[in-house]
Amino acid sequence: MRVTTRTFPDPRGLCPVPVTEYTLQNDHGVSVSCIDYGAIITDVRMPDREGNIESIVLRFPDLTGYIAHGSLYLGAIVGRTAGRIDRASFELNGAMYDLPKNDGENSLHGNGEFSTALWEAEVFDRADPNVCEHRQHVSVTFFRTSPAGANGFPGEVHAEVTYVLNNNSQFEITYRATTTEDTLFDPTNHTYFNLSGNQKADILSQTLIADVDRFVELRDDLIPTGNILPVDGTAFDFRLGEPFSQGRTSEHPQNIMVGHGYDHPFLFREDGNHSLRMSDRVSGRVLTLSTDAPAFVMYTCNTPDGSVELADGPLVPFAGAALEAQGWPDAIHLSGAPSPVLRAGETFHRKTVWSFDLV
């Protein structure tokens, strides 16, 4: 196992300092690359059943795409809070806080603070032959201090995100944060997956299994209505495994509203396994996502027009699926939602694991 580094291409000189890409590689053909701009995951590569090692995420070839199309949040860490906040404002401890409006009248993904920041990085390269194989791993940790008042949020937040790849082909994302004042904190990673390899096909025939029996109804501006709906008898039911195409053909008004697909929060059962499984029968690739987050948001690239060029082809409908493990979007305004408040003196901790396999 090893970590390699290089200066990430920035052909237009858009960043004032060089951006570094870190590639974590294991001994089984799995690698994950990430950069200190936005803590963005720029590539994930794994073999198919024939041994062909290809990319399984949507990606740009250089920094130009990530900066010019930052609203896609491709591979980025988003925060301080993931998702939308209604009317870009919230009340906390009797005080009102106003946030920038970057999605109509609402705030989305912390106004891009984390996804466009330059993070400090520290590499841990461990390949000790005296350590059992299942404990061998390599990692990189990104650090950021978000000043009090950044994008309207209270409290100075000290955040870190650690990416770990081990020799069992498991990739862990661990978040930790503290704050000087009570604030909102609920980050996620916004990687888009496509298991076909180098974007050879869309994801419509790829399959998702998710042990989730409820999803969140959305308004037409994608803010939760407060209604929690059962998946039974709808295109939101993935409990037995269904192709992503069922969202495109569905007549459910929620699928139609977001462009004949998905842009919805799915709620894990408290007594469930908090995991989902995406697979592609053609390549044989399988991605299992496990998390201690209470929900995941699934976005399936429903309406792009093909004008954005990625490293492996144009961004077209159903080019990939973002599977964002997080809290409930707009939880600060939703009765019954897990609290998104990080209290002064407490430490935020969350972990999500991507496991790569073949069938």
mmCIF file with all atom_site columns, N, CA, C and O in Angstrom, residues 142-190:
data_model
loop_
_atom_site.group_PDB
_atom_site.id
_atom_site.type_symbol
_atom_site.label_atom_id
_atom_site.label_alt_id
_atom_site.label_comp_id
_atom_site.label_asym_id
_atom_site.label_entity_id
_atom_site.label_seq_id
_atom_site.pdbx_PDB_ins_code
_atom_site.Cartn_x
_atom_site.Cartn_y
_atom_site.Cartn_z
_atom_site.occupancy
_atom_site.B_iso_or_equiv
_atom_site.pdbx_formal_charge
_atom_site.auth_seq_id
_atom_site.auth_comp_id
_atom_site.auth_asym_id
_atom_site.auth_atom_id
_atom_site.pdbx_PDB_model_num
ATOM 1   N N  . PHE A 1 142 ? -7.546  16.023 6.089  1.00 0.00 ? 142 PHE A N  1
ATOM 2   C CA . PHE A 1 142 ? -7.654  17.430 5.716  1.00 0.00 ? 142 PHE A CA 1
ATOM 3   C C  . PHE A 1 142 ? -8.194  18.219 6.904  1.00 0.00 ? 142 PHE A C  1
ATOM 4   O O  . PHE A 1 142 ? -9.135  17.782 7.585  1.00 0.00 ? 142 PHE A O  1
ATOM 5   N N  . PHE A 1 143 ? -7.610  19.397 7.149  1.00 0.00 ? 143 PHE A N  1
ATOM 6   C CA . PHE A 1 143 ? -7.980  20.245 8.272  1.00 0.00 ? 143 PHE A CA 1
ATOM 7   C C  . PHE A 1 143 ? -8.423  21.610 7.768  1.00 0.00 ? 143 PHE A C  1
ATOM 8   O O  . PHE A 1 143 ? -7.854  22.152 6.819  1.00 0.00 ? 143 PHE A O  1
ATOM 9   N N  . ARG A 1 144 ? -9.446  22.157 8.447  1.00 0.00 ? 144 ARG A N  1
ATOM 10  C CA . ARG A 1 144 ? -9.894  23.517 8.122  1.00 0.00 ? 144 ARG A CA 1
ATOM 11  C C  . ARG A 1 144 ? -10.470 24.181 9.357  1.00 0.00 ? 144 ARG A C  1
ATOM 12  O O  . ARG A 1 144 ? -11.195 23.555 10.137 1.00 0.00 ? 144 ARG A O  1
ATOM 13  N N  . THR A 1 145 ? -10.139 25.471 9.552  1.00 0.00 ? 145 THR A N  1
ATOM 14  C CA . THR A 1 145 ? -10.795 26.291 10.564 1.00 0.00 ? 145 THR A CA 1
ATOM 15  C C  . THR A 1 145 ? -11.724 27.258 9.857  1.00 0.00 ? 145 THR A C  1
ATOM 16  O O  . THR A 1 145 ? -11.287 28.076 9.035  1.00 0.00 ? 145 THR A O  1
ATOM 17  N N  . SER A 1 146 ? -13.003 27.141 10.154 1.00 0.00 ? 146 SER A N  1
ATOM 18  C CA . SER A 1 146 ? -14.020 28.020 9.582  1.00 0.00 ? 146 SER A CA 1
ATOM 19  C C  . SER A 1 146 ? -14.280 29.142 10.577 1.00 0.00 ? 146 SER A C  1
ATOM 20  O O  . SER A 1 146 ? -14.705 28.886 11.703 1.00 0.00 ? 146 SER A O  1
ATOM 21  N N  . PRO A 1 147 ? -14.015 30.389 10.211 1.00 0.00 ? 147 PRO A N  1
ATOM 22  C CA . PRO A 1 147 ? -14.138 31.472 11.193 1.00 0.00 ? 147 PRO A CA 1
ATOM 23  C C  . PRO A 1 147 ? -15.567 31.711 11.633 1.00 0.00 ? 147 PRO A C  1
ATOM 24  O O  . PRO A 1 147 ? -16.528 31.402 10.906 1.00 0.00 ? 147 PRO A O  1
ATOM 25  N N  . ALA A 1 148 ? -15.722 32.225 12.838 1.00 0.00 ? 148 ALA A N  1
ATOM 26  C CA . ALA A 1 148 ? -17.050 32.590 13.331 1.00 0.00 ? 148 ALA A CA 1
ATOM 27  C C  . ALA A 1 148 ? -17.691 33.576 12.363 1.00 0.00 ? 148 ALA A C  1
ATOM 28  O O  . ALA A 1 148 ? -17.048 34.522 11.898 1.00 0.00 ? 148 ALA A O  1
ATOM 29  N N  . GLY A 1 149 ? -18.941 33.326 12.028 1.00 0.00 ? 149 GLY A N  1
ATOM 30  C CA . GLY A 1 149 ? -19.666 34.201 11.106 1.00 0.00 ? 149 GLY A CA 1
ATOM 31  C C  . GLY A 1 149 ? -19.501 33.839 9.650  1.00 0.00 ? 149 GLY A C  1
ATOM 32  O O  . GLY A 1 149 ? -20.129 34.464 8.782  1.00 0.00 ? 149 GLY A O  1
ATOM 33  N N  . ALA A 1 150 ? -18.692 32.828 9.333  1.00 0.00 ? 150 ALA A N  1
ATOM 34  C CA . ALA A 1 150 ? -18.511 32.438 7.935  1.00 0.00 ? 150 ALA A CA 1
ATOM 35  C C  . ALA A 1 150 ? -19.847 32.040 7.331  1.00 0.00 ? 150 ALA A C  1
ATOM 36  O O  . ALA A 1 150 ? -20.545 31.177 7.858  1.00 0.00 ? 150 ALA A O  1
ATOM 37  N N  . ASN A 1 151 ? -20.222 32.701 6.248  1.00 0.00 ? 151 ASN A N  1
ATOM 38  C CA . ASN A 1 151 ? -21.497 32.452 5.569  1.00 0.00 ? 151 ASN A CA 1
ATOM 39  C C  . ASN A 1 151 ? -22.683 32.545 6.524  1.00 0.00 ? 151 ASN A C  1
ATOM 40  O O  . ASN A 1 151 ? -23.715 31.907 6.307  1.00 0.00 ? 151 ASN A O  1
ATOM 41  N N  . GLY A 1 152 ? -22.529 33.336 7.580  1.00 0.00 ? 152 GLY A N  1
ATOM 42  C CA . GLY A 1 152 ? -23.638 33.606 8.490  1.00 0.00 ? 152 GLY A CA 1
ATOM 43  C C  . GLY A 1 152 ? -23.754 32.659 9.661  1.00 0.00 ? 152 GLY A C  1
ATOM 44  O O  . GLY A 1 152 ? -24.585 32.886 10.553 1.00 0.00 ? 152 GLY A O  1
ATOM 45  N N  . PHE A 1 153 ? -22.960 31.604 9.718  1.00 0.00 ? 153 PHE A N  1
ATOM 46  C CA . PHE A 1 153 ? -23.057 30.625 10.803 1.00 0.00 ? 153 PHE A CA 1
ATOM 47  C C  . PHE A 1 153 ? -22.297 31.100 12.039 1.00 0.00 ? 153 PHE A C  1
ATOM 48  O O  . PHE A 1 153 ? -21.186 31.632 11.919 1.00 0.00 ? 153 PHE A O  1
ATOM 49  N N  . PRO A 1 154 ? -22.849 30.874 13.211 1.00 0.00 ? 154 PRO A N  1
ATOM 50  C CA . PRO A 1 154 ? -22.126 31.242 14.426 1.00 0.00 ? 154 PRO A CA 1
ATOM 51  C C  . PRO A 1 154 ? -21.006 30.261 14.731 1.00 0.00 ? 154 PRO A C  1
ATOM 52  O O  . PRO A 1 154 ? -21.007 29.114 14.267 1.00 0.00 ? 154 PRO A O  1
ATOM 53  N N  . GLY A 1 155 ? -20.041 30.722 15.549 1.00 0.00 ? 155 GLY A N  1
ATOM 54  C CA . GLY A 1 155 ? -19.004 29.842 16.065 1.00 0.00 ? 155 GLY A CA 1
ATOM 55  C C  . GLY A 1 155 ? -17.847 29.625 15.114 1.00 0.00 ? 155 GLY A C  1
ATOM 56  O O  . GLY A 1 155 ? -18.023 29.499 13.900 1.00 0.00 ? 155 GLY A O  1
ATOM 57  N N  . GLU A 1 156 ? -16.646 29.603 15.676 1.00 0.00 ? 156 GLU A N  1
ATOM 58  C CA . GLU A 1 156 ? -15.465 29.173 14.924 1.00 0.00 ? 156 GLU A CA 1
ATOM 59  C C  . GLU A 1 156 ? -15.410 27.652 14.976 1.00 0.00 ? 156 GLU A C  1
ATOM 60  O O  . GLU A 1 156 ? -15.381 27.072 16.062 1.00 0.00 ? 156 GLU A O  1
ATOM 61  N N  . VAL A 1 157 ? -15.392 27.029 13.815 1.00 0.00 ? 157 VAL A N  1
ATOM 62  C CA . VAL A 1 157 ? -15.437 25.572 13.738 1.00 0.00 ? 157 VAL A CA 1
ATOM 63  C C  . VAL A 1 157 ? -14.084 25.039 13.275 1.00 0.00 ? 157 VAL A C  1
ATOM 64  O O  . VAL A 1 157 ? -13.532 25.492 12.267 1.00 0.00 ? 157 VAL A O  1
ATOM 65  N N  . HIS A 1 158 ? -13.566 24.090 14.034 1.00 0.00 ? 158 HIS A N  1
ATOM 66  C CA . HIS A 1 158 ? -12.346 23.381 13.653 1.00 0.00 ? 158 HIS A CA 1
ATOM 67  C C  . HIS A 1 158 ? -12.776 22.012 13.123 1.00 0.00 ? 158 HIS A C  1
ATOM 68  O O  . HIS A 1 158 ? -13.270 21.177 13.879 1.00 0.00 ? 158 HIS A O  1
ATOM 69  N N  . ALA A 1 159 ? -12.602 21.805 11.818 1.00 0.00 ? 159 ALA A N  1
ATOM 70  C CA . ALA A 1 159 ? -13.103 20.597 11.161 1.00 0.00 ? 159 ALA A CA 1
ATOM 71  C C  . ALA A 1 159 ? -11.949 19.799 10.580 1.00 0.00 ? 159 ALA A C  1
ATOM 72  O O  . ALA A 1 159 ? -10.939 20.364 10.130 1.00 0.00 ? 159 ALA A O  1
ATOM 73  N N  . GLU A 1 160 ? -12.120 18.490 10.586 1.00 0.00 ? 160 GLU A N  1
ATOM 74  C CA . GLU A 1 160 ? -11.171 17.626 9.897  1.00 0.00 ? 160 GLU A CA 1
ATOM 75  C C  . GLU A 1 160 ? -11.914 16.480 9.233  1.00 0.00 ? 160 GLU A C  1
ATOM 76  O O  . GLU A 1 160 ? -12.931 15.996 9.737  1.00 0.00 ? 160 GLU A O  1
ATOM 77  N N  . VAL A 1 161 ? -11.393 16.079 8.092  1.00 0.00 ? 161 VAL A N  1
ATOM 78  C CA . VAL A 1 161 ? -11.944 14.965 7.327  1.00 0.00 ? 161 VAL A CA 1
ATOM 79  C C  . VAL A 1 161 ? -10.794 14.029 7.011  1.00 0.00 ? 161 VAL A C  1
ATOM 80  O O  . VAL A 1 161 ? -9.771  14.453 6.454  1.00 0.00 ? 161 VAL A O  1
ATOM 81  N N  . THR A 1 162 ? -10.945 12.760 7.377  1.00 0.00 ? 162 THR A N  1
ATOM 82  C CA . THR A 1 162 ? -9.903  11.777 7.140  1.00 0.00 ? 162 THR A CA 1
ATOM 83  C C  . THR A 1 162 ? -10.383 10.739 6.137  1.00 0.00 ? 162 THR A C  1
ATOM 84  O O  . THR A 1 162 ? -11.467 10.172 6.285  1.00 0.00 ? 162 THR A O  1
ATOM 85  N N  . TYR A 1 163 ? -9.580  10.530 5.104  1.00 0.00 ? 163 TYR A N  1
ATOM 86  C CA . TYR A 1 163 ? -9.823  9.495  4.105  1.00 0.00 ? 163 TYR A CA 1
ATOM 87  C C  . TYR A 1 163 ? -8.840  8.349  4.361  1.00 0.00 ? 163 TYR A C  1
ATOM 88  O O  . TYR A 1 163 ? -7.619  8.568  4.403  1.00 0.00 ? 163 TYR A O  1
ATOM 89  N N  . VAL A 1 164 ? -9.361  7.130  4.531  1.00 0.00 ? 164 VAL A N  1
ATOM 90  C CA . VAL A 1 164 ? -8.536  5.959  4.815  1.00 0.00 ? 164 VAL A CA 1
ATOM 91  C C  . VAL A 1 164 ? -8.887  4.850  3.830  1.00 0.00 ? 164 VAL A C  1
ATOM 92  O O  . VAL A 1 164 ? -10.055 4.505  3.672  1.00 0.00 ? 164 VAL A O  1
ATOM 93  N N  . LEU A 1 165 ? -7.867  4.284  3.191  1.00 0.00 ? 165 LEU A N  1
ATOM 94  C CA . LEU A 1 165 ? -8.049  3.118  2.324  1.00 0.00 ? 165 LEU A CA 1
ATOM 95  C C  . LEU A 1 165 ? -7.278  1.955  2.931  1.00 0.00 ? 165 LEU A C  1
ATOM 96  O O  . LEU A 1 165 ? -6.095  2.096  3.274  1.00 0.00 ? 165 LEU A O  1
ATOM 97  N N  . ASN A 1 166 ? -7.932  0.784  3.047  1.00 0.00 ? 166 ASN A N  1
ATOM 98  C CA . ASN A 1 166 ? -7.237  -0.376 3.595  1.00 0.00 ? 166 ASN A CA 1
ATOM 99  C C  . ASN A 1 166 ? -7.119  -1.486 2.557  1.00 0.00 ? 166 ASN A C  1
ATOM 100 O O  . ASN A 1 166 ? -7.611  -1.381 1.429  1.00 0.00 ? 166 ASN A O  1
ATOM 101 N N  . ASN A 1 167 ? -6.469  -2.570 2.957  1.00 0.00 ? 167 ASN A N  1
ATOM 102 C CA . ASN A 1 167 ? -6.214  -3.652 2.014  1.00 0.00 ? 167 ASN A CA 1
ATOM 103 C C  . ASN A 1 167 ? -7.393  -4.604 1.861  1.00 0.00 ? 167 ASN A C  1
ATOM 104 O O  . ASN A 1 167 ? -7.310  -5.583 1.121  1.00 0.00 ? 167 ASN A O  1
ATOM 105 N N  . ASN A 1 168 ? -8.483  -4.331 2.565  1.00 0.00 ? 168 ASN A N  1
ATOM 106 C CA . ASN A 1 168 ? -9.739  -5.043 2.333  1.00 0.00 ? 168 ASN A CA 1
ATOM 107 C C  . ASN A 1 168 ? -10.615 -4.302 1.333  1.00 0.00 ? 168 ASN A C  1
ATOM 108 O O  . ASN A 1 168 ? -11.800 -4.620 1.197  1.00 0.00 ? 168 ASN A O  1
ATOM 109 N N  . SER A 1 169 ? -10.027 -3.300 0.661  1.00 0.00 ? 169 SER A N  1
ATOM 110 C CA . SER A 1 169 ? -10.753 -2.479 -0.325 1.00 0.00 ? 169 SER A CA 1
ATOM 111 C C  . SER A 1 169 ? -11.938 -1.776 0.309  1.00 0.00 ? 169 SER A C  1
ATOM 112 O O  . SER A 1 169 ? -13.029 -1.687 -0.268 1.00 0.00 ? 169 SER A O  1
ATOM 113 N N  . GLN A 1 170 ? -11.717 -1.265 1.511  1.00 0.00 ? 170 GLN A N  1
ATOM 114 C CA . GLN A 1 170 ? -12.680 -0.408 2.193  1.00 0.00 ? 170 GLN A CA 1
ATOM 115 C C  . GLN A 1 170 ? -12.091 0.990  2.311  1.00 0.00 ? 170 GLN A C  1
ATOM 116 O O  . GLN A 1 170 ? -10.908 1.155  2.645  1.00 0.00 ? 170 GLN A O  1
ATOM 117 N N  . PHE A 1 171 ? -12.918 1.971  2.027  1.00 0.00 ? 171 PHE A N  1
ATOM 118 C CA . PHE A 1 171 ? -12.514 3.371  2.082  1.00 0.00 ? 171 PHE A CA 1
ATOM 119 C C  . PHE A 1 171 ? -13.382 4.077  3.111  1.00 0.00 ? 171 PHE A C  1
ATOM 120 O O  . PHE A 1 171 ? -14.605 4.123  2.978  1.00 0.00 ? 171 PHE A O  1
ATOM 121 N N  . GLU A 1 172 ? -12.755 4.602  4.163  1.00 0.00 ? 172 GLU A N  1
ATOM 122 C CA . GLU A 1 172 ? -13.477 5.259  5.247  1.00 0.00 ? 172 GLU A CA 1
ATOM 123 C C  . GLU A 1 172 ? -13.366 6.777  5.123  1.00 0.00 ? 172 GLU A C  1
ATOM 124 O O  . GLU A 1 172 ? -12.293 7.310  4.847  1.00 0.00 ? 172 GLU A O  1
ATOM 125 N N  . ILE A 1 173 ? -14.491 7.434  5.349  1.00 0.00 ? 173 ILE A N  1
ATOM 126 C CA . ILE A 1 173 ? -14.521 8.887  5.477  1.00 0.00 ? 173 ILE A CA 1
ATOM 127 C C  . ILE A 1 173 ? -14.959 9.196  6.905  1.00 0.00 ? 173 ILE A C  1
ATOM 128 O O  . ILE A 1 173 ? -16.062 8.821  7.314  1.00 0.00 ? 173 ILE A O  1
ATOM 129 N N  . THR A 1 174 ? -14.083 9.845  7.665  1.00 0.00 ? 174 THR A N  1
ATOM 130 C CA . THR A 1 174 ? -14.395 10.186 9.047  1.00 0.00 ? 174 THR A CA 1
ATOM 131 C C  . THR A 1 174 ? -14.375 11.694 9.208  1.00 0.00 ? 174 THR A C  1
ATOM 132 O O  . THR A 1 174 ? -13.416 12.359 8.781  1.00 0.00 ? 174 THR A O  1
ATOM 133 N N  . TYR A 1 175 ? -15.437 12.221 9.802  1.00 0.00 ? 175 TYR A N  1
ATOM 134 C CA . TYR A 1 175 ? -15.561 13.651 10.051 1.00 0.00 ? 175 TYR A CA 1
ATOM 135 C C  . TYR A 1 175 ? -15.440 13.909 11.558 1.00 0.00 ? 175 TYR A C  1
ATOM 136 O O  . TYR A 1 175 ? -16.047 13.187 12.365 1.00 0.00 ? 175 TYR A O  1
ATOM 137 N N  . ARG A 1 176 ? -14.698 14.952 11.926 1.00 0.00 ? 176 ARG A N  1
ATOM 138 C CA . ARG A 1 176 ? -14.637 15.402 13.313 1.00 0.00 ? 176 ARG A CA 1
ATOM 139 C C  . ARG A 1 176 ? -14.684 16.929 13.302 1.00 0.00 ? 176 ARG A C  1
ATOM 140 O O  . ARG A 1 176 ? -14.117 17.561 12.407 1.00 0.00 ? 176 ARG A O  1
ATOM 141 N N  . ALA A 1 177 ? -15.323 17.502 14.311 1.00 0.00 ? 177 ALA A N  1
ATOM 142 C CA . ALA A 1 177 ? -15.386 18.958 14.386 1.00 0.00 ? 177 ALA A CA 1
ATOM 143 C C  . ALA A 1 177 ? -15.709 19.406 15.802 1.00 0.00 ? 177 ALA A C  1
ATOM 144 O O  . ALA A 1 177 ? -16.406 18.702 16.550 1.00 0.00 ? 177 ALA A O  1
ATOM 145 N N  . THR A 1 178 ? -15.209 20.568 16.176 1.00 0.00 ? 178 THR A N  1
ATOM 146 C CA . THR A 1 178 ? -15.582 21.255 17.411 1.00 0.00 ? 178 THR A CA 1
ATOM 147 C C  . THR A 1 178 ? -15.900 22.697 17.069 1.00 0.00 ? 178 THR A C  1
ATOM 148 O O  . THR A 1 178 ? -15.516 23.208 16.005 1.00 0.00 ? 178 THR A O  1
ATOM 149 N N  . THR A 1 179 ? -16.600 23.380 17.963 1.00 0.00 ? 179 THR A N  1
ATOM 150 C CA . THR A 1 179 ? -17.014 24.757 17.733 1.00 0.00 ? 179 THR A CA 1
ATOM 151 C C  . THR A 1 179 ? -16.881 25.577 19.008 1.00 0.00 ? 179 THR A C  1
ATOM 152 O O  . THR A 1 179 ? -17.011 25.046 20.112 1.00 0.00 ? 179 THR A O  1
ATOM 153 N N  . THR A 1 180 ? -16.633 26.865 18.837 1.00 0.00 ? 180 THR A N  1
ATOM 154 C CA . THR A 1 180 ? -16.540 27.763 19.989 1.00 0.00 ? 180 THR A CA 1
ATOM 155 C C  . THR A 1 180 ? -17.903 28.247 20.452 1.00 0.00 ? 180 THR A C  1
ATOM 156 O O  . THR A 1 180 ? -18.036 28.759 21.560 1.00 0.00 ? 180 THR A O  1
ATOM 157 N N  . GLU A 1 181 ? -18.924 28.127 19.589 1.00 0.00 ? 181 GLU A N  1
ATOM 158 C CA . GLU A 1 181 ? -20.301 28.495 19.931 1.00 0.00 ? 181 GLU A CA 1
ATOM 159 C C  . GLU A 1 181 ? -21.233 27.442 19.336 1.00 0.00 ? 181 GLU A C  1
ATOM 160 O O  . GLU A 1 181 ? -20.900 26.786 18.343 1.00 0.00 ? 181 GLU A O  1
ATOM 161 N N  . ASP A 1 182 ? -22.416 27.307 19.908 1.00 0.00 ? 182 ASP A N  1
ATOM 162 C CA . ASP A 1 182 ? -23.413 26.425 19.310 1.00 0.00 ? 182 ASP A CA 1
ATOM 163 C C  . ASP A 1 182 ? -23.640 26.836 17.856 1.00 0.00 ? 182 ASP A C  1
ATOM 164 O O  . ASP A 1 182 ? -23.782 28.026 17.546 1.00 0.00 ? 182 ASP A O  1
ATOM 165 N N  . THR A 1 183 ? -23.695 25.865 16.973 1.00 0.00 ? 183 THR A N  1
ATOM 166 C CA . THR A 1 183 ? -23.833 26.149 15.548 1.00 0.00 ? 183 THR A CA 1
ATOM 167 C C  . THR A 1 183 ? -24.479 24.956 14.855 1.00 0.00 ? 183 THR A C  1
ATOM 168 O O  . THR A 1 183 ? -24.758 23.928 15.488 1.00 0.00 ? 183 THR A O  1
ATOM 169 N N  . LEU A 1 184 ? -24.725 25.066 13.565 1.00 0.00 ? 184 LEU A N  1
ATOM 170 C CA . LEU A 1 184 ? -25.186 23.932 12.759 1.00 0.00 ? 184 LEU A CA 1
ATOM 171 C C  . LEU A 1 184 ? -23.981 23.285 12.099 1.00 0.00 ? 184 LEU A C  1
ATOM 172 O O  . LEU A 1 184 ? -23.083 23.974 11.600 1.00 0.00 ? 184 LEU A O  1
ATOM 173 N N  . PHE A 1 185 ? -23.969 21.960 12.092 1.00 0.00 ? 185 PHE A N  1
ATOM 174 C CA . PHE A 1 185 ? -22.868 21.255 11.438 1.00 0.00 ? 185 PHE A CA 1
ATOM 175 C C  . PHE A 1 185 ? -23.365 19.899 10.972 1.00 0.00 ? 185 PHE A C  1
ATOM 176 O O  . PHE A 1 185 ? -23.813 19.078 11.774 1.00 0.00 ? 185 PHE A O  1
ATOM 177 N N  . ASP A 1 186 ? -23.291 19.654 9.669  1.00 0.00 ? 186 ASP A N  1
ATOM 178 C CA . ASP A 1 186 ? -23.755 18.380 9.101  1.00 0.00 ? 186 ASP A CA 1
ATOM 179 C C  . ASP A 1 186 ? -23.174 18.235 7.691  1.00 0.00 ? 186 ASP A C  1
ATOM 180 O O  . ASP A 1 186 ? -23.858 18.478 6.703  1.00 0.00 ? 186 ASP A O  1
ATOM 181 N N  . PRO A 1 187 ? -21.904 17.859 7.575  1.00 0.00 ? 187 PRO A N  1
ATOM 182 C CA . PRO A 1 187 ? -21.262 17.764 6.258  1.00 0.00 ? 187 PRO A CA 1
ATOM 183 C C  . PRO A 1 187 ? -21.562 16.449 5.567  1.00 0.00 ? 187 PRO A C  1
ATOM 184 O O  . PRO A 1 187 ? -22.093 15.514 6.156  1.00 0.00 ? 187 PRO A O  1
ATOM 185 N N  . THR A 1 188 ? -21.195 16.367 4.302  1.00 0.00 ? 188 THR A N  1
ATOM 186 C CA . THR A 1 188 ? -21.234 15.103 3.567  1.00 0.00 ? 188 THR A CA 1
ATOM 187 C C  . THR A 1 188 ? -20.213 15.156 2.450  1.00 0.00 ? 188 THR A C  1
ATOM 188 O O  . THR A 1 188 ? -19.620 16.214 2.168  1.00 0.00 ? 188 THR A O  1
ATOM 189 N N  . ASN A 1 189 ? -20.006 14.008 1.823  1.00 0.00 ? 189 ASN A N  1
ATOM 190 C CA . ASN A 1 189 ? -19.209 13.959 0.607  1.00 0.00 ? 189 ASN A CA 1
ATOM 191 C C  . ASN A 1 189 ? -20.150 13.801 -0.579 1.00 0.00 ? 189 ASN A C  1
ATOM 192 O O  . ASN A 1 189 ? -21.127 13.053 -0.518 1.00 0.00 ? 189 ASN A O  1
ATOM 193 N N  . HIS A 1 190 ? -19.834 14.501 -1.676 1.00 0.00 ? 190 HIS A N  1
ATOM 194 C CA . HIS A 1 190 ? -20.750 14.612 -2.809 1.00 0.00 ? 190 HIS A CA 1
ATOM 195 C C  . HIS A 1 190 ? -20.187 13.935 -4.063 1.00 0.00 ? 190 HIS A C  1
ATOM 196 O O  . HIS A 1 190 ? -20.288 14.470 -5.174 1.00 0.00 ? 190 HIS A O  1
#
